[in-house]
Tab-separated table of C-alpha atoms in Angstrom:
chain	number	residue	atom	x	y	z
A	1	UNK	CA	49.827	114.367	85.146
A	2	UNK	CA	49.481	111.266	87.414
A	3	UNK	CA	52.092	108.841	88.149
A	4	UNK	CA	51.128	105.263	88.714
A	5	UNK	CA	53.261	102.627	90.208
A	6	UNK	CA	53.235	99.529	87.614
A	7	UNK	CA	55.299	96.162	88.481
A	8	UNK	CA	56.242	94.675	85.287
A	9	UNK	CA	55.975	91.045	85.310
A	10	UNK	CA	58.413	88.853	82.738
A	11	UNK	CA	56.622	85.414	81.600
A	12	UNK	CA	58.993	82.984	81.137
A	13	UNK	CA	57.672	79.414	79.361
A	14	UNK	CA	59.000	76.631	80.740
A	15	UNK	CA	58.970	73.999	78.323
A	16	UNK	CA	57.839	70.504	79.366
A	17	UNK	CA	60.084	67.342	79.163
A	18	UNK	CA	58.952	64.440	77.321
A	19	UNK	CA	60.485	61.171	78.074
A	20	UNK	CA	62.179	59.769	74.547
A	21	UNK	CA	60.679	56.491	73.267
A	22	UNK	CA	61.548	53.828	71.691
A	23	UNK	CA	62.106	55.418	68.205
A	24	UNK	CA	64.582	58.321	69.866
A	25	UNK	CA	66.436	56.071	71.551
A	26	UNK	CA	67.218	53.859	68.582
A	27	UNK	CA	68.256	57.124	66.974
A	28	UNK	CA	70.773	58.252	70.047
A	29	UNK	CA	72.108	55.008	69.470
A	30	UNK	CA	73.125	55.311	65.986
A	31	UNK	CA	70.562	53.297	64.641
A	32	UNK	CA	71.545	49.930	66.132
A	33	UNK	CA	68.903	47.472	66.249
A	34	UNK	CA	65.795	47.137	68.493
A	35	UNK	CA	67.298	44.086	70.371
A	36	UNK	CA	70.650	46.195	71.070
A	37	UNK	CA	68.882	49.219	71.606
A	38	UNK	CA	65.979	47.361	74.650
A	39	UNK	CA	69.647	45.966	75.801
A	40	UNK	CA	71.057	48.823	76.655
A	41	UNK	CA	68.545	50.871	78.284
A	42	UNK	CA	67.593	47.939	80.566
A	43	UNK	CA	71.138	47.973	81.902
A	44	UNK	CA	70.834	51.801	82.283
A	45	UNK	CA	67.621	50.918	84.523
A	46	UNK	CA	65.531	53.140	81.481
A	47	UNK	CA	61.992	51.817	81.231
A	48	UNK	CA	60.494	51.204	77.766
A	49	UNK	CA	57.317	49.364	77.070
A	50	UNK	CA	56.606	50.389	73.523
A	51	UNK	CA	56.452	48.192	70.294
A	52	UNK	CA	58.845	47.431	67.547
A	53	UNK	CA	58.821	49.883	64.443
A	54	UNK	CA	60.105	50.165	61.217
A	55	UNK	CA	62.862	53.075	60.326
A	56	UNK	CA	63.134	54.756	57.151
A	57	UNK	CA	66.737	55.475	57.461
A	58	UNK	CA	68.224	51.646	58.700
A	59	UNK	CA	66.039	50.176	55.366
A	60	UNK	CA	68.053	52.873	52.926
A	61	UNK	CA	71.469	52.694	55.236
A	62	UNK	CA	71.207	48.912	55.775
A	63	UNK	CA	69.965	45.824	53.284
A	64	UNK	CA	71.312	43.225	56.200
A	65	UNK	CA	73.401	42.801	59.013
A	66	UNK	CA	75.435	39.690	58.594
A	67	UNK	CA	76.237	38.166	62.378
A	68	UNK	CA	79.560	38.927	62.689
A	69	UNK	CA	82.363	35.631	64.426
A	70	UNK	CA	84.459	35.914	67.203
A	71	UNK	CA	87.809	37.060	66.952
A	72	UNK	CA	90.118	33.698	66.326
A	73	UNK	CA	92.893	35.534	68.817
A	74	UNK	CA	92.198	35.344	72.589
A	75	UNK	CA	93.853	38.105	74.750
A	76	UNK	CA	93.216	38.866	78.705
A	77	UNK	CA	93.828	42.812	78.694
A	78	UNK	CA	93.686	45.798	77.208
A	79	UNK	CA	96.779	47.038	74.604
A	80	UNK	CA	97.791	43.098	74.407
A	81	UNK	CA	96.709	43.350	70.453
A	82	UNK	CA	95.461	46.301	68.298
A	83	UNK	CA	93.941	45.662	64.992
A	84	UNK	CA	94.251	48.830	62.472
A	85	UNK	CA	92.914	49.403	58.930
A	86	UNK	CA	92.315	52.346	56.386
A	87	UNK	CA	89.264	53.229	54.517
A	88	UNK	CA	88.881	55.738	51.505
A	89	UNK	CA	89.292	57.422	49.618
A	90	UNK	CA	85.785	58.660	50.537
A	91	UNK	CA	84.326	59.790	47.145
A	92	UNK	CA	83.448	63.611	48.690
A	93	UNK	CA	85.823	65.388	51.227
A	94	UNK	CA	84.799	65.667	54.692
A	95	UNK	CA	83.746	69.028	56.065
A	96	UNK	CA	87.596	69.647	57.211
A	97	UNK	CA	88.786	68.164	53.801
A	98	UNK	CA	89.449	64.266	54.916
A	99	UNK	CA	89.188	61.479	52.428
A	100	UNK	CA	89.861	58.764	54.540
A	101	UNK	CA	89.452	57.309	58.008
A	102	UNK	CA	91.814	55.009	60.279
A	103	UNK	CA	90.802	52.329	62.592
A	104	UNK	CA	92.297	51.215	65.814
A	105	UNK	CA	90.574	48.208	67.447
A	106	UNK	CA	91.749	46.664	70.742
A	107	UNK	CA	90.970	43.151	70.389
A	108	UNK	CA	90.121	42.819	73.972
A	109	UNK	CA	87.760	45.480	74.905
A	110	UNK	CA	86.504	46.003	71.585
A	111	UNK	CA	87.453	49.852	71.799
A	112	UNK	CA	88.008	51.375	68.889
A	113	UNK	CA	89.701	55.177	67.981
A	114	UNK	CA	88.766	56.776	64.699
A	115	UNK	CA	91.338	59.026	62.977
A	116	UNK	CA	90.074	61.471	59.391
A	117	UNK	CA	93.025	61.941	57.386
A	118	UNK	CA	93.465	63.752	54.084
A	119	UNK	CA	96.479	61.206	52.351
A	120	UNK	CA	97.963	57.504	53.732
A	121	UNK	CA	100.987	59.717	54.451
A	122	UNK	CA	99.340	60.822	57.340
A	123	UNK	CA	98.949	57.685	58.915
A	124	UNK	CA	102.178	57.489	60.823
A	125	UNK	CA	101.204	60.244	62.526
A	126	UNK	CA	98.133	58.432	63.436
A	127	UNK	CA	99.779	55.637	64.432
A	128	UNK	CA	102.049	57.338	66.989
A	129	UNK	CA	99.210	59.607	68.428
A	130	UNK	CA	97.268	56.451	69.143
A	131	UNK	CA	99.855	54.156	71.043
A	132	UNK	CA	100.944	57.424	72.890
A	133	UNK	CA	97.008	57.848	73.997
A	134	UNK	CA	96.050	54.377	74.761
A	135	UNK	CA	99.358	53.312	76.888
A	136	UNK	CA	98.604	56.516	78.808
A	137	UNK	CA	95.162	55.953	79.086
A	138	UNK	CA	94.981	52.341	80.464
A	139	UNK	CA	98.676	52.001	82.007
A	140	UNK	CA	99.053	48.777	79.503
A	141	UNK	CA	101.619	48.562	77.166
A	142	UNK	CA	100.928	47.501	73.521
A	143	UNK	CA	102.131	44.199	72.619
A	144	UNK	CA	100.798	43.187	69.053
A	145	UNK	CA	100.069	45.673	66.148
A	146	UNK	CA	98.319	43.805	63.606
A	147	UNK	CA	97.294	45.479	60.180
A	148	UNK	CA	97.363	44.591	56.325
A	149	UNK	CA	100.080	44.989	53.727
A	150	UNK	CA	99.367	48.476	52.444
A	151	UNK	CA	102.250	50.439	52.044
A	152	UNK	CA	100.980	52.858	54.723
A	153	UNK	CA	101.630	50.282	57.330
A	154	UNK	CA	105.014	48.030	55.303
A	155	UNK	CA	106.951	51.096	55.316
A	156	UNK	CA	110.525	52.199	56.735
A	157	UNK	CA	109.126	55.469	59.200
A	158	UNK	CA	106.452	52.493	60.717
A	159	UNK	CA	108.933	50.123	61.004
A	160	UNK	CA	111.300	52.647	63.251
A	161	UNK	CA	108.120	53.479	65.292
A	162	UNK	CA	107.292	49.737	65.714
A	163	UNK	CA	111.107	49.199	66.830
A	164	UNK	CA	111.700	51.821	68.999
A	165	UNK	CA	108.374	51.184	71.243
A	166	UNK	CA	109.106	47.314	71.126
A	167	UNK	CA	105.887	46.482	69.249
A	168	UNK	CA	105.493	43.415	66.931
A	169	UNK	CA	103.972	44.184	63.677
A	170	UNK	CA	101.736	41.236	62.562
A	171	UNK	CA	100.551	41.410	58.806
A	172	UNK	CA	98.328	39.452	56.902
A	173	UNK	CA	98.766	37.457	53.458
A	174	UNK	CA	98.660	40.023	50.600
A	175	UNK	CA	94.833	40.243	49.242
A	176	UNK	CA	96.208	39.066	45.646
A	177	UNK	CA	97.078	35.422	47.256
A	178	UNK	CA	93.929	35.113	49.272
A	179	UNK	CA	91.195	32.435	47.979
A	180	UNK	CA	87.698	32.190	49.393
A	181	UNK	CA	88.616	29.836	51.204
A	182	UNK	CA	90.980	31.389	53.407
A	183	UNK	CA	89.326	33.932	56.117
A	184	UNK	CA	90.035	37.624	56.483
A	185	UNK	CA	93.387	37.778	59.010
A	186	UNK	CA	92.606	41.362	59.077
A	187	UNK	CA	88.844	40.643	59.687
A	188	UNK	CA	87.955	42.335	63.141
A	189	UNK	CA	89.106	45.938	62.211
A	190	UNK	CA	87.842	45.155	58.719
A	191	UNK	CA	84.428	44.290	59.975
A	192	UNK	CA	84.603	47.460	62.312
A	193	UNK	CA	84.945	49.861	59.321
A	194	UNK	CA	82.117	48.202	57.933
A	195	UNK	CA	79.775	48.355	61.133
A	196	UNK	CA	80.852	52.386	61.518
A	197	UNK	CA	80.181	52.452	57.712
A	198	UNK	CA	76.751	51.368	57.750
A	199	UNK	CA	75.916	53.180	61.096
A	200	UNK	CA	77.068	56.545	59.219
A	201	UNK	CA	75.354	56.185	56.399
A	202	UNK	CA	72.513	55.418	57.904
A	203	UNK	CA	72.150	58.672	60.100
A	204	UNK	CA	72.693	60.232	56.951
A	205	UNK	CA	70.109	58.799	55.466
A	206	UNK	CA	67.981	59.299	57.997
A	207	UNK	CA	68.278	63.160	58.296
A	208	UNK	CA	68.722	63.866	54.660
A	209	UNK	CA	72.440	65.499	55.756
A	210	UNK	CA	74.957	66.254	52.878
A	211	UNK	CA	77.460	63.334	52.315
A	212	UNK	CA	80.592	65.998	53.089
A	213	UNK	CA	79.525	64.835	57.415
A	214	UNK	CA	80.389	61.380	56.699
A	215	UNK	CA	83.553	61.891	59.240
A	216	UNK	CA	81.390	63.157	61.817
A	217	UNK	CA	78.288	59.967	61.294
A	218	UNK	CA	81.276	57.846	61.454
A	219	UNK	CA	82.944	59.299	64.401
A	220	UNK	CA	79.407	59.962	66.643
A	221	UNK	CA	78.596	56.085	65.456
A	222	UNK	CA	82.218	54.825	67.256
A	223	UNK	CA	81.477	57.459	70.468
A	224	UNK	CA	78.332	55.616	70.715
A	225	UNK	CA	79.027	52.174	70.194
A	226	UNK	CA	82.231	52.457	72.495
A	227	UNK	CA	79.922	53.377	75.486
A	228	UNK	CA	76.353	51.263	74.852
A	229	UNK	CA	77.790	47.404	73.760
A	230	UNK	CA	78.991	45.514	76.530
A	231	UNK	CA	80.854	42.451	76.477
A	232	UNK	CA	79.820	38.915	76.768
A	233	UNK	CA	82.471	37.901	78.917
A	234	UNK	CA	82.838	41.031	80.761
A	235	UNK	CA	79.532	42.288	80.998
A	236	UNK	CA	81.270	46.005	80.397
A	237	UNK	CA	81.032	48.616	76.995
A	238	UNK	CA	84.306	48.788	75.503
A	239	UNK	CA	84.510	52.589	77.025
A	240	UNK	CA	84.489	51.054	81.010
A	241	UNK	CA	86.831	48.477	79.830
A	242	UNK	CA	89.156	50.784	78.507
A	243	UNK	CA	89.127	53.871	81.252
A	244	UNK	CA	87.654	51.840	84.060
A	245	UNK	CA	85.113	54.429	84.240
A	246	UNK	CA	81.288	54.060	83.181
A	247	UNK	CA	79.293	56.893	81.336
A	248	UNK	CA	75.652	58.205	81.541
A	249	UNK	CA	73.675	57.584	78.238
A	250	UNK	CA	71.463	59.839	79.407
A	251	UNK	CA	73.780	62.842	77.453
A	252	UNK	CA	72.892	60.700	74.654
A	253	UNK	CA	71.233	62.994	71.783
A	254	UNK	CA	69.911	62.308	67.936
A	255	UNK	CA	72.407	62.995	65.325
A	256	UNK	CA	71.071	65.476	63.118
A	257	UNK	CA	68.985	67.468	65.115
A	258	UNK	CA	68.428	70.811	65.509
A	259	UNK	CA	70.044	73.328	67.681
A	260	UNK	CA	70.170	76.430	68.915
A	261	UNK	CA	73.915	77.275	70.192
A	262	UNK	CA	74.241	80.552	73.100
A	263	UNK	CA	76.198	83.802	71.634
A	264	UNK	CA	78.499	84.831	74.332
A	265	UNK	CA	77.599	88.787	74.802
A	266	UNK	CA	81.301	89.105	73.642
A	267	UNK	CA	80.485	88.342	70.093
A	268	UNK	CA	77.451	89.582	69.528
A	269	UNK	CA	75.612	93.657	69.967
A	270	UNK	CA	72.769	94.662	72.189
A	271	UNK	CA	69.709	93.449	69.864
A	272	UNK	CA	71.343	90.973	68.011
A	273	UNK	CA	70.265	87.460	68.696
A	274	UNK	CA	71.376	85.785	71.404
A	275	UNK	CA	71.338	82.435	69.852
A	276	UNK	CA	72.417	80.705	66.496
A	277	UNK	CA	70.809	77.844	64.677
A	278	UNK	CA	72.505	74.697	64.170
A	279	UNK	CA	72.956	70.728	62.987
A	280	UNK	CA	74.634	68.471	66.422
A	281	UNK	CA	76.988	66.273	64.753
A	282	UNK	CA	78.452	64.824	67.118
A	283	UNK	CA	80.478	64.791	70.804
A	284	UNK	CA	83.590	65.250	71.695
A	285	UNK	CA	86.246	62.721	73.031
A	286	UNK	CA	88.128	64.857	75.689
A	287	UNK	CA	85.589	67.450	76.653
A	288	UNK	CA	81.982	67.761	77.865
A	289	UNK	CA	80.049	69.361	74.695
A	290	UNK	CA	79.051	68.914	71.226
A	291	UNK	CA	80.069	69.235	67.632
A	292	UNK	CA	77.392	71.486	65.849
A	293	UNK	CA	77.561	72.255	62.141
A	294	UNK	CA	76.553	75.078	61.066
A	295	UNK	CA	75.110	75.636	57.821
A	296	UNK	CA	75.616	79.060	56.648
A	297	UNK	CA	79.035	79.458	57.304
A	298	UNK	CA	79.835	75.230	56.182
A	299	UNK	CA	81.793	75.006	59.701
A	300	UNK	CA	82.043	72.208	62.677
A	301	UNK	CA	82.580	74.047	66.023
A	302	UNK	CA	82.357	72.378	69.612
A	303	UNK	CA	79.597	74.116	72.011
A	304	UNK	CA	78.940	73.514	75.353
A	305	UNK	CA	75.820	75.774	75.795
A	306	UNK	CA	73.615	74.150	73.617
A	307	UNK	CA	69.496	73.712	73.801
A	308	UNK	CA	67.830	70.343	71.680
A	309	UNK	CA	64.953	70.414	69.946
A	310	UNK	CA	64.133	66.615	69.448
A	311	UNK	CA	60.651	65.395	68.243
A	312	UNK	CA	58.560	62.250	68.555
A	313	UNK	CA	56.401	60.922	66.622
A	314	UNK	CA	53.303	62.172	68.398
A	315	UNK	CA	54.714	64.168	70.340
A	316	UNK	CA	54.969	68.263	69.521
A	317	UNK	CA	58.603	69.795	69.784
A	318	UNK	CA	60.300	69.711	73.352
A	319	UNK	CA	62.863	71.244	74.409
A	320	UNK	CA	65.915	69.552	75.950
A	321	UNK	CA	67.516	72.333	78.085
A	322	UNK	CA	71.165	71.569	78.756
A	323	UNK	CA	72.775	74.570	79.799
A	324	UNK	CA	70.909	77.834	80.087
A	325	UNK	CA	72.354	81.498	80.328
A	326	UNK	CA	70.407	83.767	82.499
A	327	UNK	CA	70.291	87.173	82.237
A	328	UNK	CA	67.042	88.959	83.880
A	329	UNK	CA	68.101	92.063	83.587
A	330	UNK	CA	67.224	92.269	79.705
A	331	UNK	CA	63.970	90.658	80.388
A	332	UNK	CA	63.276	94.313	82.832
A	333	UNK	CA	65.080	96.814	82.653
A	334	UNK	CA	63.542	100.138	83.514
A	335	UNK	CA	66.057	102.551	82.457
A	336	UNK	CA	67.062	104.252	79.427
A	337	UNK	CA	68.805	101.514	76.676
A	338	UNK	CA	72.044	101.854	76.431
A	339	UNK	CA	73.680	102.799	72.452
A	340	UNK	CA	75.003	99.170	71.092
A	341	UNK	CA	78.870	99.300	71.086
A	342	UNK	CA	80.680	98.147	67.743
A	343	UNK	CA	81.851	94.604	67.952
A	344	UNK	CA	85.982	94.357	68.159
């Protein structure tokens, strides 16, 4: 018998980064248009020298975009005035069962908070969640709360909240005594569930996803738009107006893409796999990761540890490593394997 000393050698690929054109970037962005889109990354010093191109998804999601006009109120910080409004009911539940969605739009940064609800009884609750975040958040107090006449505003547990915090509620005329002549008083957060409306659908058109992740298009289209559009007269996105901090667009990613999510070795055995396939949905507001649906199991979870697999248009499959767990000792391992424990 003769022994031979061998050196085992692990090849590991290391997959090549393609810079995202054009055509991603509009996609990162939530489908905004090419003008917005060049806009941006020229601000974020990001180099792009290709050609317009038509999109599938904006020409099923969006007929026209209609220039929207200035606000007619004129405030000089953030919290002075907050427009709200309710949309819904959505005609299919979201994945977590909401049917509608509530909008909070400071007039003066243009930031705006999104909030899924299952019933307009919920909306209190939205209400007081919101003031609490955004006088914490920028150190201003609110001033003006302006909304429509829907009961889930004109209502006595509203009225207490508006009282006790020292906020005047401004309403607008009741839709039944409106004439076309007369414009929306309502109009900016009106406006803004349209613009999150169209963005959302047309992701969803775009990736052929299920209608039930219309609260996730419509949240990932107001994460986005938050932090990209910057303000004529401040020359900041409504996010850097808001926190006073900027944000790298560069964590940017395509809604609707592909995933693969890490297994911590917690949850899984010794030859199962160490990573599970999934939809990205979506980021999250208070920590750094993403929302990833998964199909099989119809949930949303937030990952951190999350690889990309984005494609161009002529370009194969890349990878877009954000986090990676190493372990070398299952790539060599020279002694006997070890029995796989049951899971807990």
């Amino acid at each position: 018998m003769y022994y031979m000393n061998v050196r085992y050698k692990c090849e590991i690929a290391n997959a090549t980064e393609v810079k995202p054109g054009l055509k991603e970037w509009h996609e990162r962005l939530a489908h905004q248009n090419l003008q917005y889109v060049r806009m941006v990354l020229k601000n974020n010093n990001i180099e792009i020298k290709e050609s317009d191109f038509k999109c599938e998804g904006c020409l099923q999601g969006k007929i026209h975009r209609m220039p929207f006009s200035n606000s007619e109120s004129k405030t000089s910080r953030p919290c002075e005035l907050i427009h709200a409004d309710i949309c819904g009911p959505m005609e299919v539940p979201s994945v977590g069962g909401s049917r509608y969605f509530v909008i909070f739009k400071d007039d003066y940064s243009n930031y705006r908070s999104v909030y899924f609800i299952k019933g307009k009884d919920e909306v209190k609750r939205c209400i007081s969640d919101f003031l609490n975040k955004a006088e914490n958040v920028t150190k201003n107090k609110v001033l003006y709360f302006r909304s429509d006449n829907g009961l889930e505003f004109m209502n006595n547990e509203v009225r207490k909240l508006f009282e006790k915090r020292g906020i005047i509620h401004q309403t607008t005329v009741p839709y039944q005594y409106r004439t076309r002549r007369v414009p929306e008083q309502n109009g900016k957060a009106e406006r803004e569930n349209r613009t999150l409306i169209e963005a959302a659908r047309t992701m969803l058109c775009a990736t052929d996803l299920p209608k039930k992740l219309w609260a996730e298009a419509v949240h990932t289209a107001a994460y986005v738009i938050n932090r990209t559009s910057k303000s004529n007269e401040t020359g900041k996105t409504p996010y850097e107006t808001w926190t006073g901090k900027q944000f790298d667009i560069t964590g940017l990613r395509i809604f609707g893409n592909p995933v693969y999510v890490h297994i911590p070795k917690e949850q899984r055995r010794k030859w199962d796999p160490k990573g599970e396939k999934g939809i990205m949905v979506g980021y999250s507001e208070d920590v750094k990761g993403y929302r990833i649906y998964f199909l099989k199991n119809n949930r949303v979870e937030l990952k951190r540890d999350v690889v990309f697999l984005e494609k161009g248009e002529e370009q194969k499959e890349q990878l877009v490593m954000l986090d990676i767990t190493k372990n070398k000792e299952e790539c060599i391992n020279n002694k006997s394997p070890e029995q796989p424990k049951d899971r807990k």
